[in-house]
JSON list of C-alpha atoms in Angstrom, two decimals:
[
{"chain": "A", "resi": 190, "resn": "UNK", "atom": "CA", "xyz": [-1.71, 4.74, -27.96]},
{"chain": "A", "resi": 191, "resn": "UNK", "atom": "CA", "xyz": [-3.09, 2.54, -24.98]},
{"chain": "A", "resi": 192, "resn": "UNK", "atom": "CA", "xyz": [-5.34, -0.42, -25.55]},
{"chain": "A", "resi": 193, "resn": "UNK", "atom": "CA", "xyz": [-7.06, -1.49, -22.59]},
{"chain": "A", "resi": 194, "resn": "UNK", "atom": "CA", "xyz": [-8.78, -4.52, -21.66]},
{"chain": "A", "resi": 195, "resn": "UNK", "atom": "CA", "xyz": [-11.43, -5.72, -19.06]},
{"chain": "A", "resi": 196, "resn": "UNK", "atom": "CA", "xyz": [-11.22, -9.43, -18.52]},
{"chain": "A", "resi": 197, "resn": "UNK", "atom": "CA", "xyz": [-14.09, -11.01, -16.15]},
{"chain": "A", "resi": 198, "resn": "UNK", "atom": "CA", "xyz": [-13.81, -14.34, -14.88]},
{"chain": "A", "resi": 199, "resn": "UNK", "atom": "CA", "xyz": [-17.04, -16.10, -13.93]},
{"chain": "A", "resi": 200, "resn": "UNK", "atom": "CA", "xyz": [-16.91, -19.28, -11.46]},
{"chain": "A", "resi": 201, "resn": "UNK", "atom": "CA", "xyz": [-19.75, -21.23, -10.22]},
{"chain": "A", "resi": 202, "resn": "UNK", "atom": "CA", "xyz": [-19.46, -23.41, -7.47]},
{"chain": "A", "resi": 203, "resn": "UNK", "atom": "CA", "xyz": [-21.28, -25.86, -7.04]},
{"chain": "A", "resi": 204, "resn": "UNK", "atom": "CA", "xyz": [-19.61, -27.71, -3.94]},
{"chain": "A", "resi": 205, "resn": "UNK", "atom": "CA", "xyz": [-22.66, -26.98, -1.51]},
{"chain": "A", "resi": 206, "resn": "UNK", "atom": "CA", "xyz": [-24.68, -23.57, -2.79]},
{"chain": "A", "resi": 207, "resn": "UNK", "atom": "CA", "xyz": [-24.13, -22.19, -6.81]},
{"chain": "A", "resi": 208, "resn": "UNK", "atom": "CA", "xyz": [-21.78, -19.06, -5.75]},
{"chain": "A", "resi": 209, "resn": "UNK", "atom": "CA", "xyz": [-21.13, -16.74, -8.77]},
{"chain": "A", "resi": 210, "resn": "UNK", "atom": "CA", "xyz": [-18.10, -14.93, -8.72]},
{"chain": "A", "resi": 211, "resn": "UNK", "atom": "CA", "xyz": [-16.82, -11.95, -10.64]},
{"chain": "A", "resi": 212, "resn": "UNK", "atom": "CA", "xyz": [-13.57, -10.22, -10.57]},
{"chain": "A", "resi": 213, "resn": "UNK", "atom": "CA", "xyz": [-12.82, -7.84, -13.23]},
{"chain": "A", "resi": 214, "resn": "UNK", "atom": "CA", "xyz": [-8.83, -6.83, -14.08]},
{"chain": "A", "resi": 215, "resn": "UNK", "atom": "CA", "xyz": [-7.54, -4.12, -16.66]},
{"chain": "A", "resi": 216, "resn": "UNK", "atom": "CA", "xyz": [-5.02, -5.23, -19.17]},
{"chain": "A", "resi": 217, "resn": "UNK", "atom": "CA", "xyz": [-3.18, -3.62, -21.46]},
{"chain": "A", "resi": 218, "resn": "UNK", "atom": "CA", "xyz": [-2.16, -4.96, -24.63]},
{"chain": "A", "resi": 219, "resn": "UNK", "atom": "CA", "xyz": [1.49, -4.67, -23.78]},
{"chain": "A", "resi": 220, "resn": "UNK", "atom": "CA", "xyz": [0.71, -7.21, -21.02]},
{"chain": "A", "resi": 221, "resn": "UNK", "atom": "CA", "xyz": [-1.14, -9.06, -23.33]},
{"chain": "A", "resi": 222, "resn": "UNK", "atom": "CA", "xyz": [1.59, -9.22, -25.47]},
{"chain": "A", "resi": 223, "resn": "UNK", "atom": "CA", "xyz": [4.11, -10.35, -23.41]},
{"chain": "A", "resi": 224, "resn": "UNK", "atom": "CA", "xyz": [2.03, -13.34, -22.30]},
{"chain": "A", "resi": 225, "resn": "UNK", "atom": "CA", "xyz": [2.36, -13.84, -25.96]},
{"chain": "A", "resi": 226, "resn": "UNK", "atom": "CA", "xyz": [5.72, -13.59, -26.59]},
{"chain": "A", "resi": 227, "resn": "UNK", "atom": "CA", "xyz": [6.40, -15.88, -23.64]},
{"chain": "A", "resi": 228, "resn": "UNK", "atom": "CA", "xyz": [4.06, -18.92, -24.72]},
{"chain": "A", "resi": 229, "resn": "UNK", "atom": "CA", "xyz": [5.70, -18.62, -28.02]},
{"chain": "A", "resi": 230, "resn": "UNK", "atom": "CA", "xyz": [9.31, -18.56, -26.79]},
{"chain": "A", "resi": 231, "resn": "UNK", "atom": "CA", "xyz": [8.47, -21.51, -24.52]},
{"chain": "A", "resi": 232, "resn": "UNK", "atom": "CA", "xyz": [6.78, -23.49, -27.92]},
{"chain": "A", "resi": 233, "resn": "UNK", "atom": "CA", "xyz": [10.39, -22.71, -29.59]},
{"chain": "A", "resi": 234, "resn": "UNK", "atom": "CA", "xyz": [12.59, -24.02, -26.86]},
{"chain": "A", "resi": 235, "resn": "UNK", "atom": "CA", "xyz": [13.42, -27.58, -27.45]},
{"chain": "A", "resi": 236, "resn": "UNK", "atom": "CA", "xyz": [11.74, -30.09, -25.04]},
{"chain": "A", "resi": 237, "resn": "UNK", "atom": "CA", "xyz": [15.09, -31.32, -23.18]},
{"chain": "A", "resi": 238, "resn": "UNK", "atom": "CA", "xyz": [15.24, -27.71, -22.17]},
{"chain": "A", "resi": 239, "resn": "UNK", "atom": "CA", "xyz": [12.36, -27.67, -20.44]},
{"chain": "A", "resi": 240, "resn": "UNK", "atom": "CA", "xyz": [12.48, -30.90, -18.25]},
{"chain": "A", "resi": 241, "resn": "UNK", "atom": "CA", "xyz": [10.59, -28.87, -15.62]},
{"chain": "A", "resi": 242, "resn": "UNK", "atom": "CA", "xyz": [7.59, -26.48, -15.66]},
{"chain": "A", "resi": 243, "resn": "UNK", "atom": "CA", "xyz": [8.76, -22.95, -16.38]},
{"chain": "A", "resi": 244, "resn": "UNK", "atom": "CA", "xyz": [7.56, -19.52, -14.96]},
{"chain": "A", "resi": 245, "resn": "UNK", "atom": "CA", "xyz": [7.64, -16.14, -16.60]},
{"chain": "A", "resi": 246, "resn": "UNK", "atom": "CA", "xyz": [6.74, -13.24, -14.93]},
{"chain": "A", "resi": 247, "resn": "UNK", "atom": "CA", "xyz": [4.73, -10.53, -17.31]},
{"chain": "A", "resi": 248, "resn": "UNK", "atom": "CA", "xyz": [5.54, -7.14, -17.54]},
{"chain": "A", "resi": 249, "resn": "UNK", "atom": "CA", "xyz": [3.71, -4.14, -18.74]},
{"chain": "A", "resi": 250, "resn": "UNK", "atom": "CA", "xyz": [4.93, -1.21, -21.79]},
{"chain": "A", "resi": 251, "resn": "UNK", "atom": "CA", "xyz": [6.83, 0.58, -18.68]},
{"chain": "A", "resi": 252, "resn": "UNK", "atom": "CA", "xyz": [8.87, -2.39, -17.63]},
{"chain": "A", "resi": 253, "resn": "UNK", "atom": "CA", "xyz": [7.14, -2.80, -14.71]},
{"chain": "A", "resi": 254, "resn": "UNK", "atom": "CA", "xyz": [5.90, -6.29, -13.44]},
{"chain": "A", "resi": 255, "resn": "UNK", "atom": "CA", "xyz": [2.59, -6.62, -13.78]},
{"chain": "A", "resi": 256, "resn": "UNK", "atom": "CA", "xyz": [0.84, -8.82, -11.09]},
{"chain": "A", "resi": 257, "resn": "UNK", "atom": "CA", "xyz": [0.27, -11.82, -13.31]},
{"chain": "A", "resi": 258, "resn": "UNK", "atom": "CA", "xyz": [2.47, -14.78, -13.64]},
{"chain": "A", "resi": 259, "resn": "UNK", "atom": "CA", "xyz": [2.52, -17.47, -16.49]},
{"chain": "A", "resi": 260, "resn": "UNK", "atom": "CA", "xyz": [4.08, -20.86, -16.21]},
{"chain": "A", "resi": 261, "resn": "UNK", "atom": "CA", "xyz": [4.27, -23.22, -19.33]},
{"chain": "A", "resi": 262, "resn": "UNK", "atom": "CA", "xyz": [4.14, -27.06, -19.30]},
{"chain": "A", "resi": 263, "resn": "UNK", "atom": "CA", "xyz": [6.96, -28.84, -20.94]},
{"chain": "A", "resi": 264, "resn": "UNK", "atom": "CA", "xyz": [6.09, -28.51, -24.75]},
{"chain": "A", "resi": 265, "resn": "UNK", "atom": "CA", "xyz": [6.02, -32.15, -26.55]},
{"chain": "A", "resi": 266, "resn": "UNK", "atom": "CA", "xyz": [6.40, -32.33, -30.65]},
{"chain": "A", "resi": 267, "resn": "UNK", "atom": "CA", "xyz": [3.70, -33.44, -31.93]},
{"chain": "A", "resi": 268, "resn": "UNK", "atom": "CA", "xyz": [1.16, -30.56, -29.85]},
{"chain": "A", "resi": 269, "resn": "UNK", "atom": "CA", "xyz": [0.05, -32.80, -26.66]},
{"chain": "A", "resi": 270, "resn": "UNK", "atom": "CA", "xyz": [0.50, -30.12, -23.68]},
{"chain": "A", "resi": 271, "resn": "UNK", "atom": "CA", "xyz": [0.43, -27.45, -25.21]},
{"chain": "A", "resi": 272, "resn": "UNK", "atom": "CA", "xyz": [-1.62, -24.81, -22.81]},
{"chain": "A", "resi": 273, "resn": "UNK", "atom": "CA", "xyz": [0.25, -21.97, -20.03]},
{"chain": "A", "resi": 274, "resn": "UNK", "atom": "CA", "xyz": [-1.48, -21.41, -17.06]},
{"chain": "A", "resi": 275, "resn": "UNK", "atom": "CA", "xyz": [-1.63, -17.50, -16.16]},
{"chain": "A", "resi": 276, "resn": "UNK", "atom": "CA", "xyz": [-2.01, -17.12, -12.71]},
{"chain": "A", "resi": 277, "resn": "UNK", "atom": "CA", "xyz": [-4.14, -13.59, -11.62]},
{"chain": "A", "resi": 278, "resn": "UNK", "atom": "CA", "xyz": [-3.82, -12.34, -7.90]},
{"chain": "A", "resi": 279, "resn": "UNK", "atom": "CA", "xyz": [-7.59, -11.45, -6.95]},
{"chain": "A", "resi": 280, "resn": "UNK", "atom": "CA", "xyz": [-9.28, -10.49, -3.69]},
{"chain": "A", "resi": 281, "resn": "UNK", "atom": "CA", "xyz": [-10.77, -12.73, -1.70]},
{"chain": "A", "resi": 282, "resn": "UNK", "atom": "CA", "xyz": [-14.55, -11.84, -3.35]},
{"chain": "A", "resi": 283, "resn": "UNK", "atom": "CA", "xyz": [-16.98, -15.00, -1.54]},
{"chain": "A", "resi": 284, "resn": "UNK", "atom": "CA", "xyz": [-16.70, -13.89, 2.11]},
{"chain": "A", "resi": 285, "resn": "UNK", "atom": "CA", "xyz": [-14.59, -16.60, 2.88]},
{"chain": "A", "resi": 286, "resn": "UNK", "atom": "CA", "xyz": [-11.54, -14.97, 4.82]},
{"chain": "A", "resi": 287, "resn": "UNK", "atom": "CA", "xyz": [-9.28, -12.34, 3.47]},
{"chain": "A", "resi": 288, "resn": "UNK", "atom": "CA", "xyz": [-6.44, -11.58, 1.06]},
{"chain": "A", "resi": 289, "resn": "UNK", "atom": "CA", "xyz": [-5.68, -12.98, -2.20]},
{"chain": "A", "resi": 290, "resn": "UNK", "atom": "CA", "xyz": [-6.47, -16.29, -4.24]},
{"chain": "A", "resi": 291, "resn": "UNK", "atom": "CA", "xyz": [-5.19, -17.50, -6.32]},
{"chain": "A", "resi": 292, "resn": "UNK", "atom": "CA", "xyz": [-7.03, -18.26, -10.33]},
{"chain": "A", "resi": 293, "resn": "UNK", "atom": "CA", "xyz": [-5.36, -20.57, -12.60]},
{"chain": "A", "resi": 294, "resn": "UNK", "atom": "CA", "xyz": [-6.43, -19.91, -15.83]},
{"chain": "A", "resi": 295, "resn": "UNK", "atom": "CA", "xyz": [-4.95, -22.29, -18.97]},
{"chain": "A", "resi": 296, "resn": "UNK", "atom": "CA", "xyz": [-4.62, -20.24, -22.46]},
{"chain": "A", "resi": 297, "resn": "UNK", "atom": "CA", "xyz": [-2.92, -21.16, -25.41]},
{"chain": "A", "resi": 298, "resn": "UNK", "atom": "CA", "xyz": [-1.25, -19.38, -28.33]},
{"chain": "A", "resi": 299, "resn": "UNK", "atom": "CA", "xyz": [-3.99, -19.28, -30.79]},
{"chain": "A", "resi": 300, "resn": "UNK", "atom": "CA", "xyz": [-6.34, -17.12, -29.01]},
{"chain": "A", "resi": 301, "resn": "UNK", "atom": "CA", "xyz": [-3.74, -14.52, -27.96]},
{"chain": "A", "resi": 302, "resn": "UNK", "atom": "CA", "xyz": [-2.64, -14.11, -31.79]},
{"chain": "A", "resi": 303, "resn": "UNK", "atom": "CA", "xyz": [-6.16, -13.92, -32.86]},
{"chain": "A", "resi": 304, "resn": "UNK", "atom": "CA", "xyz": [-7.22, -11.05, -30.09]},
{"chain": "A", "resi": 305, "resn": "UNK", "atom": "CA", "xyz": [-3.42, -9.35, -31.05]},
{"chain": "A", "resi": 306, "resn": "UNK", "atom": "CA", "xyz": [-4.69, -9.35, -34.73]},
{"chain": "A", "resi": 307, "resn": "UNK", "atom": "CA", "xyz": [-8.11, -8.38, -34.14]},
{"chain": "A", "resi": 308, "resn": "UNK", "atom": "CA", "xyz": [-7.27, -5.11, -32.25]},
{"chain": "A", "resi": 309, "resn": "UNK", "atom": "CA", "xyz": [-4.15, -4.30, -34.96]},
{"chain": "A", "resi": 310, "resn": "UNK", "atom": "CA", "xyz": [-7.21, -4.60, -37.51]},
{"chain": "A", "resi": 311, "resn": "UNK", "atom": "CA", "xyz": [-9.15, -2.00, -35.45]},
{"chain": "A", "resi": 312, "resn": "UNK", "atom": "CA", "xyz": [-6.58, 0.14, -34.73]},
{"chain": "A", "resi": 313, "resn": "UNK", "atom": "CA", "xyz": [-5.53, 0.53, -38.42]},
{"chain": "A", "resi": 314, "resn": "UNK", "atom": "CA", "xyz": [-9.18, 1.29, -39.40]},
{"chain": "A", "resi": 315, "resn": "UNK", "atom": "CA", "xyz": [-10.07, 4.73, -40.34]},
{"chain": "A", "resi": 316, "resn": "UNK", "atom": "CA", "xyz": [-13.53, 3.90, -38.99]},
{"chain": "A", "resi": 317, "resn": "UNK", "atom": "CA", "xyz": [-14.95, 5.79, -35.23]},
{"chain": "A", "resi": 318, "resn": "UNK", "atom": "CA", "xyz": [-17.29, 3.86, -34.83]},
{"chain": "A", "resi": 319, "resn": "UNK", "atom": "CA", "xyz": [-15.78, 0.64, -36.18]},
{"chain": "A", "resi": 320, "resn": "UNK", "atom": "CA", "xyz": [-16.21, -2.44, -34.17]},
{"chain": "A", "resi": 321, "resn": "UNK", "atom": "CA", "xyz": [-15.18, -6.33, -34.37]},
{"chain": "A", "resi": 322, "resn": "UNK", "atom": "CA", "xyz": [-16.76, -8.67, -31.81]},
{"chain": "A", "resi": 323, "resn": "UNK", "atom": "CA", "xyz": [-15.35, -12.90, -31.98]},
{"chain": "A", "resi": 324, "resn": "UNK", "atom": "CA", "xyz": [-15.78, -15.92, -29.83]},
{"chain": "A", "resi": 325, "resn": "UNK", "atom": "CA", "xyz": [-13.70, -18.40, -29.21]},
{"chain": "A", "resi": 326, "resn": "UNK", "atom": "CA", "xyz": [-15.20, -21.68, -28.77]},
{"chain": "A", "resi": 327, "resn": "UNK", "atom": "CA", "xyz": [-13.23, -22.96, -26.17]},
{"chain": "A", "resi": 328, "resn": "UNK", "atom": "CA", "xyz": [-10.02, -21.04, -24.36]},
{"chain": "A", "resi": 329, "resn": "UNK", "atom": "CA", "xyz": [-7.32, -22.83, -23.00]},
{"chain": "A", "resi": 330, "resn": "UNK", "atom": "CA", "xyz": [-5.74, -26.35, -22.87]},
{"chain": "A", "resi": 331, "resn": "UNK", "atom": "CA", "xyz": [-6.83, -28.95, -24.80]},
{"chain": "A", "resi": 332, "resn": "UNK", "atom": "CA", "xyz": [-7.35, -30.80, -21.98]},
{"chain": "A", "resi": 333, "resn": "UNK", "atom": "CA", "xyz": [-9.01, -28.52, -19.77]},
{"chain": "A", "resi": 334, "resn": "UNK", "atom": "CA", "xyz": [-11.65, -30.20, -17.26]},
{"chain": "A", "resi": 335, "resn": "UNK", "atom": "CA", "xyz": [-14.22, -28.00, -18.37]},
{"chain": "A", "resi": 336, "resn": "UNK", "atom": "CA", "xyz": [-16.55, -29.07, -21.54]},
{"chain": "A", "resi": 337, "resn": "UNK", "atom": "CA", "xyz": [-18.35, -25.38, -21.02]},
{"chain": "A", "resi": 338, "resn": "UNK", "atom": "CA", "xyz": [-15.47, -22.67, -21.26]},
{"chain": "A", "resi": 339, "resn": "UNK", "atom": "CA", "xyz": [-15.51, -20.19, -23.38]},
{"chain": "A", "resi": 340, "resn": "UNK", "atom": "CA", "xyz": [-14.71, -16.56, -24.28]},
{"chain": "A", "resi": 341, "resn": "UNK", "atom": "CA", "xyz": [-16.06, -13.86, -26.42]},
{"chain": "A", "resi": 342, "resn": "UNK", "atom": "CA", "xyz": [-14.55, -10.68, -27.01]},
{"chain": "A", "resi": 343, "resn": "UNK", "atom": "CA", "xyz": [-16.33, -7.41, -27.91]},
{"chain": "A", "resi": 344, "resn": "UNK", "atom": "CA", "xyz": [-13.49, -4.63, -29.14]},
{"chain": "A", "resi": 345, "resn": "UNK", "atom": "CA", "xyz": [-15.54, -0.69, -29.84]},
{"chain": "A", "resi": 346, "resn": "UNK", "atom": "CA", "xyz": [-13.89, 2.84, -30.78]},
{"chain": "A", "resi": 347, "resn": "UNK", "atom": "CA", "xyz": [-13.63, 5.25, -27.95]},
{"chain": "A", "resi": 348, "resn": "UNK", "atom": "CA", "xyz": [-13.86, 7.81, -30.44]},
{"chain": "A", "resi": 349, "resn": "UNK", "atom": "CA", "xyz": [-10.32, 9.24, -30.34]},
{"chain": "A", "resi": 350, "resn": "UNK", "atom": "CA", "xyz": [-9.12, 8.68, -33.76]},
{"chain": "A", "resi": 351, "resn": "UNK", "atom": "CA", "xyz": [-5.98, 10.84, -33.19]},
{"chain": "A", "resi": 352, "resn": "UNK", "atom": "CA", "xyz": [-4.98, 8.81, -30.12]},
{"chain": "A", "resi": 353, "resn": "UNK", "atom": "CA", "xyz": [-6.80, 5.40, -31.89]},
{"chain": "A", "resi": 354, "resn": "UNK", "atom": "CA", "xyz": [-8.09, 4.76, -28.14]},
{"chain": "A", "resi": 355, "resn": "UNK", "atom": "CA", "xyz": [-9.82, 1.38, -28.19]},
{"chain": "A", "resi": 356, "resn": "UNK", "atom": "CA", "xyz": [-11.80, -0.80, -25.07]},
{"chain": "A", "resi": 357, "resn": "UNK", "atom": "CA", "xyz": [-11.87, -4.04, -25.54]},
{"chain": "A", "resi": 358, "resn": "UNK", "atom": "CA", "xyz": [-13.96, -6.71, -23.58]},
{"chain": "A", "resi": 359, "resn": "UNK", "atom": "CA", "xyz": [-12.99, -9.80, -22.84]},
{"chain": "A", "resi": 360, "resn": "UNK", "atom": "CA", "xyz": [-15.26, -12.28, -20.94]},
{"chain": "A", "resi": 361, "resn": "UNK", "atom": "CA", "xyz": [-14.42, -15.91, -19.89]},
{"chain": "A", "resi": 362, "resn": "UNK", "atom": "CA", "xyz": [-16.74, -18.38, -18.12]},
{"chain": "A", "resi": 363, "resn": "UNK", "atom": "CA", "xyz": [-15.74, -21.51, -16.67]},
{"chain": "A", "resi": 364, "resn": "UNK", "atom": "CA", "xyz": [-17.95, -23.79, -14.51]},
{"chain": "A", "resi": 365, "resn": "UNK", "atom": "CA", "xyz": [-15.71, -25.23, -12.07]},
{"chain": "A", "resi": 366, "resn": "UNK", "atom": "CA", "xyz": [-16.60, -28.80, -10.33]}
]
């Protein structure tokens, strides 16, 4: 049973010339997961414990590392900072030199439990051809710099039933300053 996602990050910059860039990575929900699991475990610890910013490194169903690294703010009581930053390795896509860049990306809890319990709904569902589509209004920190992010995530049968195969889509914009 292997869930796999697609998540495309779209940046405009708009320093001298709009540049669109689009890099596209392939997740699998035990990655997904584990980002999950770690923002969670970070909420639970208490906030003396976590004087400094922490880092977790993800890994994937095999034990592997994945490439993808999540550090989590100090978590106060009453909800102020909550947000992790996941941090994706991509290639150097504008022209601009060579290698990899970094992309900070802030996500919370709530959208990670809500795409976990979306694709459990699918994958329970006797249904081939069944499909569940959401948006969320906004991804991320509560105090992210952008006004315009958001996500939307489009989850469709491969088919499969035996193996309950399932592609999931999962686009986030961001207009960066």
């Amino acid at each position: 049973m292997k869930v796999i996602f697609l998540i495309t990050f779209f940046f405009v910059s708009t320093v001298h010339a709009k540049v669109l860039v689009s890099v596209q990575h392939e997740v699998s929900a035990p990655v997904l997961k584990d980002i999950a699991k770690n923002i969670v475990e970070a909420k639970e610890r208490p906030s003396d414990e976590m004087a400094m910013m922490a880092i977790y490194p993800i890994f994937d169903g095999n034990g592997k590392r994945s490439p993808f690294t999540l550090k989590c703010p100090p978590f106060h009581p009453n909800g102020h900072g909550e947000g992790c930053t996941l941090f994706v390795p991509v290639v150097n896509s504008v022209g601009v030199g060579s290698g990899t860049v970094k992309i900070e990306k802030k996500i919370s809890e709530r959208p990670l439990k809500l795409a976990m319990a979306k694709i459990e709904k699918l994958m329970s569902s006797e249904d081939p051809n069944a499909v569940e589509e959401w948006d969320h209004k906004q991804i991320g920190d509560p105090f992210s710099s952008s006004s315009n992010a958001g996500s939307h995530i489009s989850c469709t049968s491969e088919g499969i039933r035996p193996d309950k195969k399932w592609r999931c889509l999962v686009s986030v914009s961001e207009t960066l300053k």
